[in-house]
Structure formats: C-alpha cells, structure tokens
Amino acid sequence: MAQPDNQSKRFFESLSGAGKSIAVLTSGGDAQGMNAAVRAVVRMGIYVGAKVYFIREGYQGMVDGGEENIKEASWESVSSMLQMGGTVIGSARCKEFRSHEGRLKAAHNLVQRGITNLCVIGGDGSLTGANLFREEWSGLLEELVQQGLIDEDAVQKYSALHIVGMVGSIDNDFCGTDMTIGTDSALHRIIEVVDAIMTTAQSHQRTFVLEVMGRHCGYLALVSALACGADWVLIPEMPPEDGWEEKMCQKLSANRAGMKRLNVIIVAEGAIDCNNKPITTDQVKDLVVRCLGFDTRVTILGHVQRGGTPSAFDRILASRMGVEAVIALLETTANTPACVVSLCGNQAVRLPLMECVQMTQEVQKAMDEKKFEEAVKLRGRSFENNLKTYKLLAHRKLESELPHSNFNIAVLNVGAPAAGMNAAVRSAVRVGISEGHKMFAVNDGFEGFYKGQIKEIKWADVGGWTGQGGSLLGTKRTLPAKHVEKIAEQMRAHNINALLVIGGFEAYLGLMELLEARGKYDEFCVPMVMVPATVSNNVPGSDLSIDTALNSIVETCDRIKQSASGTKRRVFIIETMGGYCGYLASVGGLAAGADAAYIYEEPFDIRDLQSNVEHLTEKMKGAIQRGLVLRNENSNENYTTDFIYQLYSEEGRGVFDCRKNVLGHMQQGGAPSPFDRNFGTKISAKAMLWLTKKMNETFRQGRVFANTEDTCCLLGMRRRALVFQPVVQLKDETDFVHRIPKEQWWLKLRPLMKILAKYKTSYDVSDSGQLEHVVRNIRPKESDASGAM
C-alpha cells in the first residue's frame, strides 16, 4: 500500500478548536467502551484548544441543564475511565426530549454555554433524536428570542448546530458500520459464559439452551454460535423453515451418537419462526426434553452481556472513533449533514447519519414483511458471510450429498503457537470435507511434514477445537528449505494436491521456500495459501492477524495499575513480546492508556527517555497518580527494560517510584478471544474455497499442476478487504532482517496514544474527511471484515 507523500498529507494541526465548545453525551442503553470514547473526545477536544463539556444522563441532562448536568471537563476528569464498563457520565431514556418543549429547553441550555458541537454516543434512536434537534435548531433559537431568553446576537453567533455520532450498542444493529462500540466486549462476556457452561455440560452430558441479547438483531447470537461451535442457532433475520423442530432434534441426536457429550443451542432474544412468531428458550428446552429426553438447562445471560470491563478491541475502536469525531466536528460547515463515524474493514469512515438510520429501519421493515434474505443482505456483507460460514461449518452433509473431488489437502501450523489457530484448522477441515476433499493434518509444522507425521483428519476430529488456545496440531519454527526432498516425498506418498499453512513469519518464509522449490520438484506445483496467525502481527500483506494477546496485555496492565491505587505515585514499565514489531506495545498502549511505548520502528534516544520522564514528573504533580510505559522486547539493544526502569527510578525520585514487569509467554497463552475465533474461522473458510477454485482451474490430465505466481498466496486484511496476494509480490514489502513489513498501518495510531497522553505531536488525517454514502453491501467484493482494528 503506497503511503501518501508529505505534500498530499493533511495534518490535523491546521484544525483549531479555539473558540469552539464541544459537548459529549451517552444516550440509550449503555455499552462497554463508551467511557473510552468519552475520554478520547474530551482529551482530543482539549488538545485542539476547544472547551469540552460532559452532558450527564444523556438527553435528560441536556433538558434539565444546571451545573451538575452540563459540566466543563478537564484532562484529569477522564483519567482512569478507560478500563471501566458502562458509562461514567450516565445514560437515561428521556421522554421530554421527544417533545418540542423539551428540545427548546435543551437548546437554551446549550446556547447559554456557547455549545454548538455535539458528539452523541448511542444507538439509532439517540442519533435520530440528535438529527431532529439539529434540523430544528434555527427555529428553536428564534423561539428563544421571542421568549426573551436569548438575544439576536446569540442567534447569529450560534446559528448552526453540528452533530457527529458514534454508535454505542452491544447489539451491532446499526447499518453502515462493521462493528459498534460494545459489541466485542459483549461477545467476550457471552463466550466466557459458554466456555464455562461447556465444562459442566460435558461432565453431565447435558444440553444447554442459551439466550443472548440483541433485540431484533441476531449478530451476537450468530457470532457467538460461530465462536463456540454451537449445534444450532436461532436468529430473527433468518428464521428456521417449517419443520425445523424435527431437523434440530435429529442434529442433536446425531451429534450425541457421535460421542459428543454436550449440545449447545443459542437463541437470540428476538428469535422468530417464519410466521414472525417468537421462539423462546423455554419452547426450545421443552422440545428437546419431549422429543429426545435429554437433560436440558436454560441460561438467560441478560445484562451480564452489558457489564464488565471493555475488551482491547472496544477501547481501540472507541478511542479511534472519538478522535475522528472531534476532527469531523472541526471540519464541519453549516451545510455538512450530521454524520456518524463508522468502521469499514480496518478504516474509519464518515457516513451521513440519516442514511444509516434509514437503512437500519429498512432491515426491520424487511423482517416484518418476511423478506428475510433481503434483511440479511441489508445487515451488510460481514453479517451475511458470518451466516454462510456458520451454515457451512455447523451442518454436516450426508456422504451421499457431498461432491467427490478426489483432491487431498494438507493443513499445518508453522511458527509460534497463537490463539485462534485451532479455530482456523477446524474451519479448514470442515469446509474441505464439505467441498468433497480428503483433509490431512500435519503435526509439528514442516518438521512433522518431512518426518511423515501426516494423517487424515475427519469432521468429528475437530469438534470443540474453536475455544482452545495454542495449537492442537503442534507447531514448530523449522523451515522447509533443508528438507524439501523429504517433504516432496511425503506430498507424493499422500497425493497432496494443495497446502494450507496457518502461522506467522516462519509460515510466510516457508511458503516462499516451497515456491522456490517448484522448479526442482513438481510436487510443489500445487495451490498453496497462508493464513496469518501470530501474536506479533508482523506478517506482510495483512493489517492484522490475532488480537488475543492484546487482551492479555490490556487485562494485565489494568491489574498492575489497580495494584497501585491508594499507594504513592507510581510508574510501571512493562515489556511486551513482538520481536522487532512494535504492534503489541503500540496498540496495547493505546488500549491500556499508556504514557509512552518504545518500539524499534520509531527510534528513540536518551533525550526522548529524559523528556518522557519529565512529562510523567509533571503529570504526577497533578491529580494523576499512576503512569504506564510499554517497551517492545527488541525496541533497542542498549536501552533495555532494566535500563529504562533504573533511569525512571533515578530521575523520578521524590516524585514517583517505579516497578517493572516482563509479561513473557502469558501473552501467547489463554483461550482465544471471540474476535480471533471468528476471524480465524472466516479467513480459513475463505482460503479453503480459494484452494478448491485453484485446484479445479489447474486440474489437467488427471493431476493438479499449478505453477504460476497467483497459485501461492497469502490471504490478509488490507484496509477494507480480505485480499489474496501472491507471496512473490510481498517480497518487496518485507524487511527480512527484522522480520517485519516495511510499511505498517498501525504506526498511524501511535500519535493517538501520544495525544491522549498529552504529548504534542503531529497526526496525519489524510485518510479521513470525506463523507461517503451508504450503499447496499458498501464494502468491496472481497471484503469480509468482522470488524478489524
């Protein structure tokens, strides 16, 4: 991806907030991550010189007014908010704001403080209300003049109300964005419960029926079903066909007969049948008990899903969106329509608020009219692909229904273990079998390959793999170059027609070595594809691979910071993994609210260290008592974690003391996050369908012969889309010495961390600014972002 040169770049320094007043409110249902968004709006607003106000209790506070409800925010007033769930400034449903009189009161309260820029964090109802308020604004001001509450000068001075929305909703039911703030955290709560339930269900051979939230949107139910490998899922957008009860019972019975000791059925709270009649968890339980006699329990997760600390993903999303919202407010003119800041793939975009609201309402209309396929399409490509992938993986076809391809595909893990690898293997195996192929598992990567540790793997063999961390196939860092002859022998012996390699930088190098061996060994003239899975996120050709490690870092940073509460002022120096790639330190730092993150990609010297210490010393003299500094393990060979710790300890003496922590392999362990389960599942399914296509295209005279560049690819997320890229073409993008891509998108996020930590810095806003329009299936054809960072 070519970066814009300095002449075509736009920097936000030219955007001044001097003389402007911005207010931020949270409205409707609460969602984890709202506080991170509020923090970002407040700090970015203050940073650019604007006055920023909290509006407490949503629109109710705006209508009631008063010092307590509309209060000027300070930099310190949002410290320690990042890790808190819910919304610290409160949220309430407000009937009064729905009336003209209520909006008149609200307008008066805003004008009194000179507030003409509103940042609204809420669902479609809250954002629709904000837009109506904006449309009525000039009329409301005229009424206030007539009533003698404001003068004509105020009407001139505050003539336009500017509104930018951010969608905070666990339901992910807003069209135009891949992910809403709070959705990922809600999935974390659901998956934690499902994982816990699975152990007890297995002990007693039980069936569990779980109800998850989402109102009339089945996103949480669908993605949690994908992430835990549920036997059955019921969602409102795609009700089951008539006779579903019998089919579901047959499926549960077949699974139990196949030695599966538990069944999980997930029901969305708005689940309906094809006649628009509600399907309840109790109905499903009674059906299973009556027809199968299985020991069945119901669990309604309820408000647990709204609670708890926000995930790393939601903190990063909310921080990015909050900063983008302030920039949008600074750039807006009287003619700019109210916009909503959205996520498309891995990119922040601005969309007209009412276009998004209209499309969201169309989904409900399509469901009411029983146009369910249209409702699924309106939900967006991501939702549609989730549904297709679930159907592909959950419902095993009968042998007689399977196509017969006579193709054999081998799947292996290469490099260090990463959470999400097992979900990717399960997906590959099941999609491959559904396509009629024979699937072979290779144990211990390329080392196991040349030693002949290869065996056929069946549908049932990968049951329950989604939620397990590490690599169940086993993985090694061994590269194939020295063993190509033996690997070629094994390829020949097992008649392998295609390869799927899941792993990190070694997997990428290994694929390049196999490609080079094509000239010598015809066995490697088969389609080969790599799916990135690494905690370091250092594979060229993909913006991201895995986010479980980020959650581990953020959770640990939260605990470490909490350990200092009530003690004297303290700074923590924390070392993260990543080799020479500073992704974990930088993005983890943004999510954890770090003051600095030292990485290899951004060289630093003793003057920078000294400047950071002085910055922290100044900060510690105020109300803030804790500091957090992250250091990537290979950021600098001389300025080690010990060196930085000793420097900070010495220079901070009398103001703060220091502690250090090396996180180590804890970052690689643990159960995969919902994002990783979902991303691993979908990207692997896409890779398998591509292999099938390539094998069919290159099948000649009884054999597969694929010898072109485009038959050896890496599948990665690039901005808005999942893209297959020939590994040969990625050579020029790679720094092989340091095992990192030459260009890394997340470096653009580093200024955000610095700004939110009160450092003066430069921030490139070339990517943002253009208001786009909502179109059906807004993403490019190849796109399938489950909401990337």
PDB file of N, CA, C and O in Angstrom, residues 714-750:
ATOM      1  N   LEU A 714      -0.913 -15.305   0.043  1.00  0.00           N
ATOM      2  CA  LEU A 714      -1.212 -15.031   1.447  1.00  0.00           C
ATOM      3  C   LEU A 714      -2.562 -14.320   1.476  1.00  0.00           C
ATOM      4  O   LEU A 714      -2.789 -13.394   0.685  1.00  0.00           O
ATOM      5  N   LEU A 715      -3.444 -14.768   2.351  1.00  0.00           N
ATOM      6  CA  LEU A 715      -4.752 -14.133   2.483  1.00  0.00           C
ATOM      7  C   LEU A 715      -4.708 -13.202   3.692  1.00  0.00           C
ATOM      8  O   LEU A 715      -4.497 -13.649   4.818  1.00  0.00           O
ATOM      9  N   GLY A 716      -4.865 -11.901   3.456  1.00  0.00           N
ATOM     10  CA  GLY A 716      -4.756 -10.949   4.562  1.00  0.00           C
ATOM     11  C   GLY A 716      -5.767  -9.833   4.481  1.00  0.00           C
ATOM     12  O   GLY A 716      -6.365  -9.583   3.436  1.00  0.00           O
ATOM     13  N   MET A 717      -5.976  -9.159   5.609  1.00  0.00           N
ATOM     14  CA  MET A 717      -6.857  -7.999   5.661  1.00  0.00           C
ATOM     15  C   MET A 717      -6.063  -6.762   5.243  1.00  0.00           C
ATOM     16  O   MET A 717      -5.047  -6.442   5.852  1.00  0.00           O
ATOM     17  N   ARG A 718      -6.497  -6.103   4.175  1.00  0.00           N
ATOM     18  CA  ARG A 718      -5.874  -4.856   3.741  1.00  0.00           C
ATOM     19  C   ARG A 718      -6.939  -3.758   3.753  1.00  0.00           C
ATOM     20  O   ARG A 718      -7.871  -3.802   2.958  1.00  0.00           O
ATOM     21  N   ARG A 719      -6.820  -2.844   4.673  1.00  0.00           N
ATOM     22  CA  ARG A 719      -7.773  -1.733   4.832  1.00  0.00           C
ATOM     23  C   ARG A 719      -9.215  -2.240   4.930  1.00  0.00           C
ATOM     24  O   ARG A 719      -9.636  -2.651   5.975  1.00  0.00           O
ATOM     25  N   ARG A 720      -9.940  -2.263   3.809  1.00  0.00           N
ATOM     26  CA  ARG A 720     -11.359  -2.620   3.887  1.00  0.00           C
ATOM     27  C   ARG A 720     -11.657  -4.040   3.426  1.00  0.00           C
ATOM     28  O   ARG A 720     -12.806  -4.449   3.399  1.00  0.00           O
ATOM     29  N   ALA A 721     -10.648  -4.774   2.987  1.00  0.00           N
ATOM     30  CA  ALA A 721     -10.961  -6.044   2.327  1.00  0.00           C
ATOM     31  C   ALA A 721      -9.999  -7.162   2.697  1.00  0.00           C
ATOM     32  O   ALA A 721      -8.850  -6.922   3.071  1.00  0.00           O
ATOM     33  N   LEU A 722     -10.500  -8.397   2.590  1.00  0.00           N
ATOM     34  CA  LEU A 722      -9.638  -9.582   2.666  1.00  0.00           C
ATOM     35  C   LEU A 722      -9.147  -9.851   1.248  1.00  0.00           C
ATOM     36  O   LEU A 722      -9.942  -9.980   0.315  1.00  0.00           O
ATOM     37  N   VAL A 723      -7.821  -9.918   1.093  1.00  0.00           N
ATOM     38  CA  VAL A 723      -7.240  -9.999  -0.256  1.00  0.00           C
ATOM     39  C   VAL A 723      -6.237 -11.140  -0.357  1.00  0.00           C
ATOM     40  O   VAL A 723      -5.427 -11.345   0.556  1.00  0.00           O
ATOM     41  N   PHE A 724      -6.302 -11.889  -1.471  1.00  0.00           N
ATOM     42  CA  PHE A 724      -5.286 -12.910  -1.779  1.00  0.00           C
ATOM     43  C   PHE A 724      -4.140 -12.229  -2.518  1.00  0.00           C
ATOM     44  O   PHE A 724      -4.354 -11.631  -3.576  1.00  0.00           O
ATOM     45  N   GLN A 725      -2.920 -12.336  -1.967  1.00  0.00           N
ATOM     46  CA  GLN A 725      -1.762 -11.681  -2.592  1.00  0.00           C
ATOM     47  C   GLN A 725      -0.661 -12.702  -2.836  1.00  0.00           C
ATOM     48  O   GLN A 725      -0.269 -13.415  -1.911  1.00  0.00           O
ATOM     49  N   PRO A 726      -0.149 -12.789  -4.074  1.00  0.00           N
ATOM     50  CA  PRO A 726       0.965 -13.708  -4.334  1.00  0.00           C
ATOM     51  C   PRO A 726       2.148 -13.374  -3.421  1.00  0.00           C
ATOM     52  O   PRO A 726       2.524 -12.204  -3.301  1.00  0.00           O
ATOM     53  N   VAL A 727       2.721 -14.397  -2.767  1.00  0.00           N
ATOM     54  CA  VAL A 727       3.817 -14.130  -1.820  1.00  0.00           C
ATOM     55  C   VAL A 727       5.022 -13.483  -2.512  1.00  0.00           C
ATOM     56  O   VAL A 727       5.733 -12.700  -1.898  1.00  0.00           O
ATOM     57  N   VAL A 728       5.213 -13.787  -3.802  1.00  0.00           N
ATOM     58  CA  VAL A 728       6.318 -13.193  -4.562  1.00  0.00           C
ATOM     59  C   VAL A 728       6.213 -11.667  -4.532  1.00  0.00           C
ATOM     60  O   VAL A 728       7.210 -10.960  -4.381  1.00  0.00           O
ATOM     61  N   GLN A 729       4.986 -11.170  -4.663  1.00  0.00           N
ATOM     62  CA  GLN A 729       4.776  -9.723  -4.702  1.00  0.00           C
ATOM     63  C   GLN A 729       4.981  -9.066  -3.338  1.00  0.00           C
ATOM     64  O   GLN A 729       5.147  -7.855  -3.242  1.00  0.00           O
ATOM     65  N   LEU A 730       4.950  -9.876  -2.281  1.00  0.00           N
ATOM     66  CA  LEU A 730       5.123  -9.312  -0.940  1.00  0.00           C
ATOM     67  C   LEU A 730       6.597  -9.172  -0.549  1.00  0.00           C
ATOM     68  O   LEU A 730       6.923  -8.552   0.458  1.00  0.00           O
ATOM     69  N   LYS A 731       7.496  -9.762  -1.374  1.00  0.00           N
ATOM     70  CA  LYS A 731       8.936  -9.708  -1.074  1.00  0.00           C
ATOM     71  C   LYS A 731       9.418  -8.276  -0.877  1.00  0.00           C
ATOM     72  O   LYS A 731      10.138  -7.970   0.068  1.00  0.00           O
ATOM     73  N   ASP A 732       9.012  -7.392  -1.791  1.00  0.00           N
ATOM     74  CA  ASP A 732       9.482  -6.006  -1.745  1.00  0.00           C
ATOM     75  C   ASP A 732       8.922  -5.240  -0.544  1.00  0.00           C
ATOM     76  O   ASP A 732       9.427  -4.185  -0.190  1.00  0.00           O
ATOM     77  N   GLU A 733       7.852  -5.788   0.050  1.00  0.00           N
ATOM     78  CA  GLU A 733       7.235  -5.105   1.198  1.00  0.00           C
ATOM     79  C   GLU A 733       7.836  -5.565   2.521  1.00  0.00           C
ATOM     80  O   GLU A 733       7.400  -5.132   3.579  1.00  0.00           O
ATOM     81  N   THR A 734       8.826  -6.469   2.452  1.00  0.00           N
ATOM     82  CA  THR A 734       9.310  -7.132   3.663  1.00  0.00           C
ATOM     83  C   THR A 734      10.715  -6.713   4.071  1.00  0.00           C
ATOM     84  O   THR A 734      11.616  -6.660   3.233  1.00  0.00           O
ATOM     85  N   ASP A 735      10.892  -6.432   5.362  1.00  0.00           N
ATOM     86  CA  ASP A 735      12.218  -6.259   5.958  1.00  0.00           C
ATOM     87  C   ASP A 735      12.577  -7.625   6.554  1.00  0.00           C
ATOM     88  O   ASP A 735      12.161  -7.955   7.657  1.00  0.00           O
ATOM     89  N   PHE A 736      13.328  -8.427   5.786  1.00  0.00           N
ATOM     90  CA  PHE A 736      13.613  -9.806   6.204  1.00  0.00           C
ATOM     91  C   PHE A 736      14.557  -9.871   7.408  1.00  0.00           C
ATOM     92  O   PHE A 736      14.470 -10.795   8.206  1.00  0.00           O
ATOM     93  N   VAL A 737      15.429  -8.885   7.552  1.00  0.00           N
ATOM     94  CA  VAL A 737      16.381  -8.894   8.676  1.00  0.00           C
ATOM     95  C   VAL A 737      15.633  -8.789  10.002  1.00  0.00           C
ATOM     96  O   VAL A 737      15.914  -9.518  10.959  1.00  0.00           O
ATOM     97  N   HIS A 738      14.650  -7.887  10.043  1.00  0.00           N
ATOM     98  CA  HIS A 738      13.922  -7.663  11.298  1.00  0.00           C
ATOM     99  C   HIS A 738      12.564  -8.356  11.320  1.00  0.00           C
ATOM    100  O   HIS A 738      11.821  -8.197  12.281  1.00  0.00           O
ATOM    101  N   ARG A 739      12.261  -9.093  10.256  1.00  0.00           N
ATOM    102  CA  ARG A 739      11.040  -9.893  10.198  1.00  0.00           C
ATOM    103  C   ARG A 739       9.783  -9.047  10.430  1.00  0.00           C
ATOM    104  O   ARG A 739       8.922  -9.383  11.242  1.00  0.00           O
ATOM    105  N   ILE A 740       9.711  -7.945   9.690  1.00  0.00           N
ATOM    106  CA  ILE A 740       8.534  -7.079   9.769  1.00  0.00           C
ATOM    107  C   ILE A 740       8.222  -6.520   8.381  1.00  0.00           C
ATOM    108  O   ILE A 740       9.092  -6.486   7.517  1.00  0.00           O
ATOM    109  N   PRO A 741       6.981  -6.078   8.138  1.00  0.00           N
ATOM    110  CA  PRO A 741       6.687  -5.383   6.880  1.00  0.00           C
ATOM    111  C   PRO A 741       7.349  -4.004   6.895  1.00  0.00           C
ATOM    112  O   PRO A 741       7.507  -3.391   7.951  1.00  0.00           O
ATOM    113  N   LYS A 742       7.710  -3.496   5.719  1.00  0.00           N
ATOM    114  CA  LYS A 742       8.347  -2.172   5.640  1.00  0.00           C
ATOM    115  C   LYS A 742       7.347  -1.061   5.980  1.00  0.00           C
ATOM    116  O   LYS A 742       7.709  -0.044   6.543  1.00  0.00           O
ATOM    117  N   GLU A 743       6.090  -1.249   5.572  1.00  0.00           N
ATOM    118  CA  GLU A 743       5.042  -0.268   5.888  1.00  0.00           C
ATOM    119  C   GLU A 743       4.062  -0.938   6.846  1.00  0.00           C
ATOM    120  O   GLU A 743       3.602  -2.050   6.583  1.00  0.00           O
ATOM    121  N   GLN A 744       3.732  -0.256   7.956  1.00  0.00           N
ATOM    122  CA  GLN A 744       2.795  -0.853   8.917  1.00  0.00           C
ATOM    123  C   GLN A 744       1.707   0.164   9.262  1.00  0.00           C
ATOM    124  O   GLN A 744       1.998   1.246   9.762  1.00  0.00           O
ATOM    125  N   TRP A 745       0.455  -0.206   8.977  1.00  0.00           N
ATOM    126  CA  TRP A 745      -0.668   0.722   9.127  1.00  0.00           C
ATOM    127  C   TRP A 745      -0.815   1.260  10.546  1.00  0.00           C
ATOM    128  O   TRP A 745      -1.170   2.417  10.758  1.00  0.00           O
ATOM    129  N   TRP A 746      -0.538   0.423  11.546  1.00  0.00           N
ATOM    130  CA  TRP A 746      -0.814   0.802  12.940  1.00  0.00           C
ATOM    131  C   TRP A 746       0.113   1.907  13.433  1.00  0.00           C
ATOM    132  O   TRP A 746      -0.161   2.531  14.470  1.00  0.00           O
ATOM    133  N   LEU A 747       1.212   2.176  12.699  1.00  0.00           N
ATOM    134  CA  LEU A 747       2.078   3.295  13.092  1.00  0.00           C
ATOM    135  C   LEU A 747       1.294   4.616  13.068  1.00  0.00           C
ATOM    136  O   LEU A 747       1.620   5.559  13.778  1.00  0.00           O
ATOM    137  N   LYS A 748       0.213   4.647  12.257  1.00  0.00           N
ATOM    138  CA  LYS A 748      -0.638   5.843  12.204  1.00  0.00           C
ATOM    139  C   LYS A 748      -1.413   6.041  13.507  1.00  0.00           C
ATOM    140  O   LYS A 748      -1.926   7.125  13.768  1.00  0.00           O
ATOM    141  N   LEU A 749      -1.542   4.967  14.298  1.00  0.00           N
ATOM    142  CA  LEU A 749      -2.272   5.079  15.568  1.00  0.00           C
ATOM    143  C   LEU A 749      -1.394   5.613  16.690  1.00  0.00           C
ATOM    144  O   LEU A 749      -1.896   6.017  17.737  1.00  0.00           O
ATOM    145  N   ARG A 750      -0.069   5.570  16.487  1.00  0.00           N
ATOM    146  CA  ARG A 750       0.827   5.997  17.570  1.00  0.00           C
ATOM    147  C   ARG A 750       0.587   7.445  18.026  1.00  0.00           C
ATOM    148  O   ARG A 750       0.586   7.714  19.227  1.00  0.00           O
TER     149      ARG A 750
END
